[in-house]
XYZ file of C-alpha atoms in Angstrom:
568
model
C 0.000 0.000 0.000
C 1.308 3.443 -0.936
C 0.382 7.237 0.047
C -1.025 6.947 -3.681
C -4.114 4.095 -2.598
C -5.634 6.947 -0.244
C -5.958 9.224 -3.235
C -7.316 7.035 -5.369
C -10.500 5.667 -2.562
C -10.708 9.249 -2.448
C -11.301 10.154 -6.350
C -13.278 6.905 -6.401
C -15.394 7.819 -3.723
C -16.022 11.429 -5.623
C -16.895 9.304 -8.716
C -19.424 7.741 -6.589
C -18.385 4.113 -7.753
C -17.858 2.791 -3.522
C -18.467 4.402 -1.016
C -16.926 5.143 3.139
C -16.961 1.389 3.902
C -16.239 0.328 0.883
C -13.081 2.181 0.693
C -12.182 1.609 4.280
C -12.063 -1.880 3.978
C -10.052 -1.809 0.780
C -7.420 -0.100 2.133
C -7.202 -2.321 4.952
C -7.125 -5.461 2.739
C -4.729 -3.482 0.347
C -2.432 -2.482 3.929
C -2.412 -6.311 4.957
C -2.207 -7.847 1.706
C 0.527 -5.610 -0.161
C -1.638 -5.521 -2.726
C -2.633 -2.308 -5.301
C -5.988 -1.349 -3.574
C -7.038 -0.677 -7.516
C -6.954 -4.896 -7.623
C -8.637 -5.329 -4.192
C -11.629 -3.478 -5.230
C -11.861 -5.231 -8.821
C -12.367 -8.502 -6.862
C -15.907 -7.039 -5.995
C -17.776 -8.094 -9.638
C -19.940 -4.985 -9.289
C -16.659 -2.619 -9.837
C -15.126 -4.141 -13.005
C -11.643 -2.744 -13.381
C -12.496 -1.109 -16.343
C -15.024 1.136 -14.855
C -11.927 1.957 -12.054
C -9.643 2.985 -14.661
C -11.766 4.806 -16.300
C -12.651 7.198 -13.346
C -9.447 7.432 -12.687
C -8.305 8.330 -15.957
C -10.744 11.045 -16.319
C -9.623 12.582 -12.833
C -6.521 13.369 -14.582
C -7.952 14.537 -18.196
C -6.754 11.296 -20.221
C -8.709 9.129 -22.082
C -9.323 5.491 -21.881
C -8.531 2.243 -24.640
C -9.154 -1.103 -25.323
C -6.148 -2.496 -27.082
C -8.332 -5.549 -27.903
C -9.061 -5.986 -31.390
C -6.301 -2.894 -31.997
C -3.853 -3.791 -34.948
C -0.702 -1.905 -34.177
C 1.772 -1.768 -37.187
C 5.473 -2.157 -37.084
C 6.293 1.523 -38.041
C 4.568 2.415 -34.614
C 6.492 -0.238 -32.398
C 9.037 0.914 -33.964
C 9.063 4.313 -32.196
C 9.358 2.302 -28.710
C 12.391 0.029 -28.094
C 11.126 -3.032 -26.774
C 13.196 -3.055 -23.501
C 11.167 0.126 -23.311
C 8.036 -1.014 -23.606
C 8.972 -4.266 -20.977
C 10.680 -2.144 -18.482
C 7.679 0.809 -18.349
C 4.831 -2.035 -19.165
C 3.718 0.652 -22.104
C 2.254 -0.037 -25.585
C 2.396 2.453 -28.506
C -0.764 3.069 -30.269
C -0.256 5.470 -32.534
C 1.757 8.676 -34.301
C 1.183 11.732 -33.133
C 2.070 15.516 -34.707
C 5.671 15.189 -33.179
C 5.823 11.853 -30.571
C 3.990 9.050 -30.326
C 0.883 8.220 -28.605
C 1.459 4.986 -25.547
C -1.043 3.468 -23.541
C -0.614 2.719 -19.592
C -1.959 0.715 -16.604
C -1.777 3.375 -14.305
C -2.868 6.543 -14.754
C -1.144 7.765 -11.529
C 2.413 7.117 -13.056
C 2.805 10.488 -14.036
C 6.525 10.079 -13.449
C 6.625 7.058 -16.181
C 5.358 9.538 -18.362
C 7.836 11.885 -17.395
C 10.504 9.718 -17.985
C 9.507 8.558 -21.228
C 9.749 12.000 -22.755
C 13.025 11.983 -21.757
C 14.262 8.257 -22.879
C 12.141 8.016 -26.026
C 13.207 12.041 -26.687
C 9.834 12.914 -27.910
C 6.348 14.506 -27.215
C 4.353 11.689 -25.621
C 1.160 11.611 -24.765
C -0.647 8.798 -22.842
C -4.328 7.117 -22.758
C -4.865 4.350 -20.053
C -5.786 0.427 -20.760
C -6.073 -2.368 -18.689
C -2.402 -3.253 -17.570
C -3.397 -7.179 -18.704
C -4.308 -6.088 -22.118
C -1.250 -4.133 -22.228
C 0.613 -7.182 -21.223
C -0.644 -9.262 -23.973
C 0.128 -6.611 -26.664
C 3.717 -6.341 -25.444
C 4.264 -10.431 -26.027
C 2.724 -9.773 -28.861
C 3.784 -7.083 -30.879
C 7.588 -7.603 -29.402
C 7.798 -11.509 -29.464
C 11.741 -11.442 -27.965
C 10.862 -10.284 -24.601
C 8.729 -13.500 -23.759
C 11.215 -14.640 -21.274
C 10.595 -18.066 -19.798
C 10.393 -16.640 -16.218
C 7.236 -14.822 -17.052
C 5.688 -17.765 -18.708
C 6.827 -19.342 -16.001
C 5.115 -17.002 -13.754
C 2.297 -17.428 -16.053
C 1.761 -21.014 -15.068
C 2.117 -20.754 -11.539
C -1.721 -20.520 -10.865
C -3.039 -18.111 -7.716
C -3.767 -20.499 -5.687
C -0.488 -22.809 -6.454
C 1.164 -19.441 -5.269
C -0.119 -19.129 -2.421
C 1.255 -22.298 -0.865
C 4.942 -21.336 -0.945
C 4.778 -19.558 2.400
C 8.617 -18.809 4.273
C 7.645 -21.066 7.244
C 6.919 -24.236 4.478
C 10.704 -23.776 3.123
C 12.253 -23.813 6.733
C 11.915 -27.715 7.079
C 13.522 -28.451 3.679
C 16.961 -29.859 4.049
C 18.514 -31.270 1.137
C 15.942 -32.304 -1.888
C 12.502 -30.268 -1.986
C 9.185 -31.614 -1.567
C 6.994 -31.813 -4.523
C 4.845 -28.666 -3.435
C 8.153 -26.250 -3.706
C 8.729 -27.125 -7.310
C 7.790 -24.136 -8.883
C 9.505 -22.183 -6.718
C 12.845 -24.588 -7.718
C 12.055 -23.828 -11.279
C 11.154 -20.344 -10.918
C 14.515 -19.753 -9.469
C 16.655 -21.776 -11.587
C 14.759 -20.086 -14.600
C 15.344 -16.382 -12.750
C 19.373 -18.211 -12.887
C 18.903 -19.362 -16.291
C 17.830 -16.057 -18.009
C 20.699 -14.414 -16.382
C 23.020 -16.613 -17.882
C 21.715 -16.739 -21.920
C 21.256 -12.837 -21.045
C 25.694 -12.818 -20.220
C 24.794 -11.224 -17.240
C 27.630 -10.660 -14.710
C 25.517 -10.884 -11.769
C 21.517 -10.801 -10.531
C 19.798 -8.752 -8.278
C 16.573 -9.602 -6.576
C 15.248 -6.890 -4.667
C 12.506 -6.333 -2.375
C 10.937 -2.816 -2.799
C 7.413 -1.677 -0.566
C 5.216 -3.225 -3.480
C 7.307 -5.170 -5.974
C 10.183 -7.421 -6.453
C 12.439 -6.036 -8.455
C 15.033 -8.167 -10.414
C 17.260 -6.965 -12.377
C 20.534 -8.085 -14.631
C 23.862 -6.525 -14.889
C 24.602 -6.759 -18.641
C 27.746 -5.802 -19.879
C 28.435 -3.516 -16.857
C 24.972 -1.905 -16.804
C 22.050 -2.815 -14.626
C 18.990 -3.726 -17.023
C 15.591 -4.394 -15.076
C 13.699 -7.529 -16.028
C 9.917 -8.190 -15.073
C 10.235 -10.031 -11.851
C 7.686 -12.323 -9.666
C 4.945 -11.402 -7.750
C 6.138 -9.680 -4.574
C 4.242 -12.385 -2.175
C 6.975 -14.890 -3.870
C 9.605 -12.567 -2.324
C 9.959 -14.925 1.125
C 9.547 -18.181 -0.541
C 12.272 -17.230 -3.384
C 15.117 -16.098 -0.879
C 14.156 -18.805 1.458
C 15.145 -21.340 -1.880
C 18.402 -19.270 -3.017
C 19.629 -19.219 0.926
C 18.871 -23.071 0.815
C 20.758 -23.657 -2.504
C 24.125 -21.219 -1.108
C 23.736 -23.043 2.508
C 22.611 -20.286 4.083
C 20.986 -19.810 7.268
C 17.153 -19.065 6.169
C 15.939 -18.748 9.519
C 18.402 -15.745 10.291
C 17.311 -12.303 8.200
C 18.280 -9.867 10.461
C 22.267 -10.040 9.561
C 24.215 -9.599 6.212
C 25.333 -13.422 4.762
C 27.372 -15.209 1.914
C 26.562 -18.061 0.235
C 27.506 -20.175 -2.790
C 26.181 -22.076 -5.443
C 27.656 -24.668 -7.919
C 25.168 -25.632 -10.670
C 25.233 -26.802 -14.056
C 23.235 -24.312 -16.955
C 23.183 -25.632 -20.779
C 26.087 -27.506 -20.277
C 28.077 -25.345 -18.950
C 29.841 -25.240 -14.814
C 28.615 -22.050 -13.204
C 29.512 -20.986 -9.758
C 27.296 -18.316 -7.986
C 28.999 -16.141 -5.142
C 25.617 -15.263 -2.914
C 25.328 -12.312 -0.875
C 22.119 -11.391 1.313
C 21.761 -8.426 3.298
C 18.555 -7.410 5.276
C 16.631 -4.377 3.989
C 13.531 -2.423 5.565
C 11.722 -4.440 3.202
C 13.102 -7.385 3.220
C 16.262 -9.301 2.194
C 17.921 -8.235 -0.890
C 20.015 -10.961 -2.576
C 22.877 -10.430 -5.124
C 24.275 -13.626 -7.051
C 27.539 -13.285 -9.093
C 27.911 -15.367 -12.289
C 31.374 -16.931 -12.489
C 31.057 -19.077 -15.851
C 34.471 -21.202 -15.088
C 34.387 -22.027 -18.579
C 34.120 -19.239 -20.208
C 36.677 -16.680 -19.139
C 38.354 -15.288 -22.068
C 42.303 -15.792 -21.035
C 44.433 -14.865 -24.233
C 45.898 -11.260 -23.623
C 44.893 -10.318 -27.047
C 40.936 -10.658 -25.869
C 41.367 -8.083 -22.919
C 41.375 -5.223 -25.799
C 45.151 -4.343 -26.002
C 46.615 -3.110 -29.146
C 49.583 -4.706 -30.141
C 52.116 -1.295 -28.303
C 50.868 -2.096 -25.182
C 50.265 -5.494 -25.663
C 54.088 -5.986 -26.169
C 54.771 -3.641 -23.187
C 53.087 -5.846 -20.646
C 54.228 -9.013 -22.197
C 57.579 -7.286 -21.699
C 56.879 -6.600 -17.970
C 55.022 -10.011 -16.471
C 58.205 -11.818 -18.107
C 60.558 -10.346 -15.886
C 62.383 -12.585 -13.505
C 60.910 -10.907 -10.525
C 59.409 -7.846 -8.950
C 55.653 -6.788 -8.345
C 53.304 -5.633 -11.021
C 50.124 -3.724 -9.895
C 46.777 -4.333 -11.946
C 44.352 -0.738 -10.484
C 41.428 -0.045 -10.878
C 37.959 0.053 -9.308
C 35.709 -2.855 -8.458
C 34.402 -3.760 -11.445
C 37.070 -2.731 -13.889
C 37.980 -5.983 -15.054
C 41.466 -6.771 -12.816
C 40.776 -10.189 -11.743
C 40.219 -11.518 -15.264
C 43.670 -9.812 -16.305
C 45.520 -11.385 -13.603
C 44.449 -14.970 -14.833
C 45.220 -13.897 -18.313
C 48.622 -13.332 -17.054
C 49.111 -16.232 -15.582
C 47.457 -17.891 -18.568
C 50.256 -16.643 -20.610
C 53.146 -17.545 -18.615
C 52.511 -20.717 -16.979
C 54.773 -23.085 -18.643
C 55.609 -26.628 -16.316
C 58.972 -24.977 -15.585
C 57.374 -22.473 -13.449
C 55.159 -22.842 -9.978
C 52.815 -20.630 -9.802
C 50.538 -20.167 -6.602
C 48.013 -17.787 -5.805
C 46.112 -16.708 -3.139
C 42.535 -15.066 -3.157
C 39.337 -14.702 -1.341
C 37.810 -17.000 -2.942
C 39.509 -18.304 -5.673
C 37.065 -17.606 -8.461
C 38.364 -19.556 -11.164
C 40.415 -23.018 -11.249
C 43.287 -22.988 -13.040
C 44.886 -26.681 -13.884
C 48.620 -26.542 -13.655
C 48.461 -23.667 -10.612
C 48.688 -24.055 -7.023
C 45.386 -21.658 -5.766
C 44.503 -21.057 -1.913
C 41.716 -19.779 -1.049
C 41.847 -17.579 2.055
C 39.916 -18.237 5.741
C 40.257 -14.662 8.047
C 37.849 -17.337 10.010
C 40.031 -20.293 10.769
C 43.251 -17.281 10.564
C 43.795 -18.163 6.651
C 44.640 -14.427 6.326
C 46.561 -13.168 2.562
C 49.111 -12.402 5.210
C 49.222 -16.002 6.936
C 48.890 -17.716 3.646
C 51.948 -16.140 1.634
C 53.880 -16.179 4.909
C 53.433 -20.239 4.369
C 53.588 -20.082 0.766
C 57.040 -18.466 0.033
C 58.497 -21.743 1.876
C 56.684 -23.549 -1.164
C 59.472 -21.733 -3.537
C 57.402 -20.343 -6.146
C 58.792 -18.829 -9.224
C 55.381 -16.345 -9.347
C 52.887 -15.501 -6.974
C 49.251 -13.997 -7.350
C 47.940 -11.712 -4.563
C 44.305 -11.611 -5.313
C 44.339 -7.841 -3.492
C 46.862 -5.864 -1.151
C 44.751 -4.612 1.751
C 46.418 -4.448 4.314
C 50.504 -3.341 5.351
C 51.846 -6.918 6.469
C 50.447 -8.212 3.070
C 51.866 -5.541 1.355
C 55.325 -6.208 2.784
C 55.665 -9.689 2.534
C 54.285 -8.800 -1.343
C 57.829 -6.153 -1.505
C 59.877 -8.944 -0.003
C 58.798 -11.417 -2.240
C 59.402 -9.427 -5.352
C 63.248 -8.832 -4.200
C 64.153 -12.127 -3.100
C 63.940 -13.201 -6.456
C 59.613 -14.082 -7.152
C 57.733 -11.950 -9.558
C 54.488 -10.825 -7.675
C 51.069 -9.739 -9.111
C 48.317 -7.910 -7.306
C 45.654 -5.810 -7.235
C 44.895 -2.065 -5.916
C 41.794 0.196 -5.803
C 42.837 3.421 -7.081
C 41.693 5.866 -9.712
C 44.805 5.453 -12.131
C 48.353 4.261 -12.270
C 50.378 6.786 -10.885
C 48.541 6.718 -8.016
C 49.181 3.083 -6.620
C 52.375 4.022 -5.984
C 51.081 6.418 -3.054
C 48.529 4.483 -1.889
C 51.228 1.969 -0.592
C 53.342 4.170 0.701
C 49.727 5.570 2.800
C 49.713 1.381 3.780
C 52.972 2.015 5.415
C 55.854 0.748 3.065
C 58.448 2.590 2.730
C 59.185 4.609 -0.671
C 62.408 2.741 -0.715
C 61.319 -0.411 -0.820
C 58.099 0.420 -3.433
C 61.161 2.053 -5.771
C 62.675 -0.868 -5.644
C 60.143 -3.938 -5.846
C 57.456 -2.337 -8.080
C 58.357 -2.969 -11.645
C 54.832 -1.657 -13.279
C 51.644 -0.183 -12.845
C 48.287 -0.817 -15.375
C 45.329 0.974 -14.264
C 42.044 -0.115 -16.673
C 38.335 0.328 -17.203
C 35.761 -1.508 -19.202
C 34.046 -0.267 -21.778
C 30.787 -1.744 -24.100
C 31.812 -2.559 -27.651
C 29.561 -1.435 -30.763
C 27.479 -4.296 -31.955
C 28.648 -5.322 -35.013
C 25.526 -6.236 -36.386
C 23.898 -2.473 -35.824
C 27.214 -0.341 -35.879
C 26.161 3.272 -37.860
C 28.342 5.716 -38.844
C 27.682 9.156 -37.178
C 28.986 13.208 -36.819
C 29.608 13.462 -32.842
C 28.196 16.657 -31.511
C 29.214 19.651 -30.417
C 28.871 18.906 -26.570
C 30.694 15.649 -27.286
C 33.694 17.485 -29.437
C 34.206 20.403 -25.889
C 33.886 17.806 -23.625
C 37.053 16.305 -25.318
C 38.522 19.522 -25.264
C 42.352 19.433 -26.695
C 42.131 15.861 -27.659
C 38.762 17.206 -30.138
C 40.996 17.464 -33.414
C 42.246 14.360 -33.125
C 38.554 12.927 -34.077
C 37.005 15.832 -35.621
C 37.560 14.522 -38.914
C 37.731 10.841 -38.359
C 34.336 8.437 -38.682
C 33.180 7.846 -35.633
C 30.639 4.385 -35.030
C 28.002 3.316 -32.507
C 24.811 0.934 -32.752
C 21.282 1.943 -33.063
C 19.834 -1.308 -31.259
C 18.538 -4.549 -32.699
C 17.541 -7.642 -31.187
C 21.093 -9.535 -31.357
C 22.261 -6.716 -28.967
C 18.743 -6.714 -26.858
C 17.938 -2.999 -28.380
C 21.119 -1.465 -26.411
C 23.264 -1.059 -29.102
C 26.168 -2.592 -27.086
C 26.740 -6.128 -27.205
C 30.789 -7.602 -25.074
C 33.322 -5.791 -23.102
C 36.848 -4.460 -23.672
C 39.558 -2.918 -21.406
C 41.021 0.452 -22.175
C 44.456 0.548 -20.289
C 47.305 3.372 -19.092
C 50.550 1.079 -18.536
C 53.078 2.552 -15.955
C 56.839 1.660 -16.491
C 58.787 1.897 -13.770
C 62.264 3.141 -14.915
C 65.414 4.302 -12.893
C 64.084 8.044 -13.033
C 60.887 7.298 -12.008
C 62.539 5.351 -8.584
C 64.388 8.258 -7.979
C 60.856 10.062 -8.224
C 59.191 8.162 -5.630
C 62.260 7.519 -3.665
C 62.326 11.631 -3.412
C 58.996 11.307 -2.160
C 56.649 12.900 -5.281
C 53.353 13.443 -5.007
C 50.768 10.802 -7.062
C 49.413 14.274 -9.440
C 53.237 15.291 -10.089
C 54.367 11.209 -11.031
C 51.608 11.479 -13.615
C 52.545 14.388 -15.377
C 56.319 12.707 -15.364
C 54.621 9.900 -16.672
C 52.553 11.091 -19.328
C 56.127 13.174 -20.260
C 58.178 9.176 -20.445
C 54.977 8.298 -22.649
C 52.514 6.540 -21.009
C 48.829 6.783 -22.406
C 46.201 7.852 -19.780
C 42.810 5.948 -20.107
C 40.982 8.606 -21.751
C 43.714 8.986 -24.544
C 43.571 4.944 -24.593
C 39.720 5.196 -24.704
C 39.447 7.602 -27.946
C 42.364 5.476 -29.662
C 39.619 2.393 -29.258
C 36.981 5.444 -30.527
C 38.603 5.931 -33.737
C 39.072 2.117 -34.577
C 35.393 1.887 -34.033
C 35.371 -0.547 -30.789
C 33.545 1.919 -28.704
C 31.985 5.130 -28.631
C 32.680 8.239 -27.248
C 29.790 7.884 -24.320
C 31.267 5.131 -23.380
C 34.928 6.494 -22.561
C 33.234 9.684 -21.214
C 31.497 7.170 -18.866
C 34.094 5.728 -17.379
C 37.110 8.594 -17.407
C 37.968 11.452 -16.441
C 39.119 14.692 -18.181
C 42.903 15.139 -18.771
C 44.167 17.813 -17.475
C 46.309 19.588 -19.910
């Protein structure tokens, strides 16, 4: 129930269709229920829905549809992306003298409409129909977003939904019972989609009337249509069970996993749940242990860096620093590293938390800061294992950090991770940790910061004049594409409508030569190392970014999305 359900009794009441009682007790039902008090009243068969709508509508000086019987041609679905239309649960009806005429469910949404103007960027104007009919014109008229979980959802009758209550899932142990199978399938379908969808990870969240779920795709959060919010209990309940989770505990924050098998294919599922003020909120990272892409040439290097940091993770020893924040891609660079250099001659150990790939031919711990498995305790151990290489999963912490230096120069090549905005600036954050400039002069051998950015699709990739906002926000570095073609996709259904379809790294590679230890030895700020960096030759990420531009891997949005402005 929202602030929203009073208003409408009100209007309602006005349009003399219930009356005191009538509205007092819907709100009540509406209150206990969670349910749209719009629905609760429809269930009396003297206030068909219609009629509802229809008062409603008028309140706010729109017009009412049926979309039965409507034939809606492909020129006007056409003006509505259908991951539009499936987010905003809107139809487009017609043309109109400069936009496009939608219908909606709820003629409250004023702020749908609102939005629209600004997403579809053009005059819209809105008549309401019933949200089911809407519904059925969507599957229709755009057949690709028919996702099994709503047919799924579809067959799950009202009163076979009812039955999945929380308290039913706390006995299961093991195997379910025949009455929880739809909630097993809904899940593994919810699991399923996110998986044919190359989504990175799946968010199911609880909001005051809905359950939202929603995909990240290619670094971007796409919503999806999600279950019926009373299925919010009985679908955590069956994820905590699946990660071995504690279901009867909600009040703290917990981490699960899951191993399952999808089309084939080994996925494992890293589970987090944390309690919300309405409800839990779970988050389930795909790790597709077959498919991680592990050739350097894959990340999106061009053959001068390329051949730089094939130069560097060669070396006999010293640390190399992947930056970057969470997100940006590091992990899967570290394993394409090791990838590339583990021969039999070498022995190669890591240590992470968790390990979130297997590697065959590489020793991989997985740290235990519960049983006192720290990074710290672990590579204290492992150095008496006499690697040749050794991969810190991240430096956190100052004791890591050192035994990390000390490894490097007693002879082991090192690789980590840092979160920091760029390159340069690694080198201060661990002298803030507490190692001395000395010793980071002396150990660190280079420094790639990196970012990920959404390819073009090739199958919609355009041609196009950037604009004028796009050419000053580039400022200086605006000649060097002001003649050049620049590419990006208008959306089709191989790249779901976004235009984007894969992700690529753009990278600035630090080399750490004698004058830049003298640098940091004299103690040099992170802002004054850059600009004696950029002056050696190194390529910031933005200057990386517009070189990918140009060769028509990305777009300019994209590289304004994830960098920041060099200074000049």
């Amino acid at each position: 129930m929202t602030a929203n359900d009073d208003y409408i009794v009100e209007i309602l009441r006005d349009a003399g269709l219930i009356d005191q009682a009538q509205g007092a007790a819907a709100l009540e039902d509406a209150r206990k229920n969670n349910r749209d008090v719009i629905d609760v009243l429809s269930d009396d068969e003297k206030l068909p829905k219609p009629d509802l709508l229809k008062a409603l509508a008028h309140q706010f000086g729109m017009e009412t549809i049926s979309l039965t019987g409507i034939d809606i041609t492909p020129d006007i679905t056409g003006l509505v992306p259908a991951d539009v239309a499936t987010r905003y649960r809107i139809i487009p009806v017609q043309k109109t003298e400069g936009g496009v005429m939608i219908a909606i469910g709820d003629p409250l949404d004023i702020e749908t409409i609102d939005t629209l103007r600004y997403v579809l960027k053009q005059h819209v104007e809105a008549v309401v129909a019933m949200p089911e009919e809407i519904k059925a014109a969507i599957k229709r008229y755009y057949p690709e977003t028919d996702v099994s979980v709503q047919s799924m959802l579809e067959q799950m009758g009202e009163a076979e939904s009812h039955i999945f209550d929380d308290d039913d899932l706390l006995t299961v142990d093991g195997d379910a019972a025949d009455s929880e199978e739809p909630i097993i399938k809904l899940v593994n379908l919810l699991i399923l989609e996110g998986f044919r969808s190359r989504a990175s990870d799946i968010h199911l969240e609880p909001l005051n009337k809905k359950f939202r779920v929603r995909y990240r795709i290619d670094g971007v959060l796409k919503e999806v249509e999600g279950p019926p919010r009373r299925l919010h209990p009985s679908v955590i309940s069956r994820i905590k069970i699946m990660s071995k989770m504690k279901i009867s505990e909600k009040r703290l924050c917990q981490d699960g996993r899951i191993e399952i098998k999808v089309m084939g294919r080994d996925l494992d599922l890293r589970v987090s749940a944390i309690p919300t003020n309405h409800g839990e909120s779970i988050v389930m990272r795909i790790l597709d242990k077959e498919g991680l892409m592990l050739g350097l040439p894959s990340l999106g290097f061009f053959s001068d860096d390329q051949q730089t940091f094939e130069r560097m993770i060669k070396l006999p020893d010293g640390v190399l620093l992947i930056t970057g924040p969470t997100g940006s891609g590091k992990t899967t660079t570290l394993y394409a590293c090791l990838n590339y250099i583990n021969q039999p001659n070498r022995k190669i150990i890591t240590v992470e938390d968790p390990v979130e790939y297997q590697m065959s031919g590489i020793n991989q711990v997985h740290v235990r800061a519960d049983i006192g498995l720290t990074f710290a305790a672990a590579l204290r151990s492992i150095l008496r294992q006499a690697p040749n290489i050794i991969m810190i999963g991240e430096i956190r912490d100052l004791e890591t950090a050192e035994i990390a230096v000390n490894a490097a120069l007693t002879g082991h090549l090192v690789f980590s991770t840092l979160h920091t905005n760029d390159a340069p600036s690694a080198v201060t954050r661990m002298i803030d940790i507490g190692v001395k400039p000395f010793l980071v002069s002396s150990s660190v051998r280079a420094i790639m910061g990196q970012r990920l950015v959404r390819n073009i699709c090739e199958q919609c990739k355009t041609e196009y004049q950037p604009t004028d906002a796009e050419l000053r926000m580039l400022g200086p570095a605006s000649q060097q594409i002001a003649n050049a073609p620049l590419y990006r996709g208008v959306g089709c259904p191989n790249c779901n409508r976004t235009g984007y379809k894969g992700r690529k790294g753009i990278f600035e590679v630090f080399v750490i030569n004698d004058e830049v230890r003298q640098l940091i030895y004299s103690g040099l700020s992170s802002s004054q190392l850059r600009i004696r960096a950029r002056e050696l030759g190194m390529r910031t990420l933005r200057e990386d970014g517009l070189r990918k531009v140009m060769s028509g891997m990305t777009t300019l949005e994209e590289v304004f999305r994830v960098t920041m402005r060099d200074e000049s």
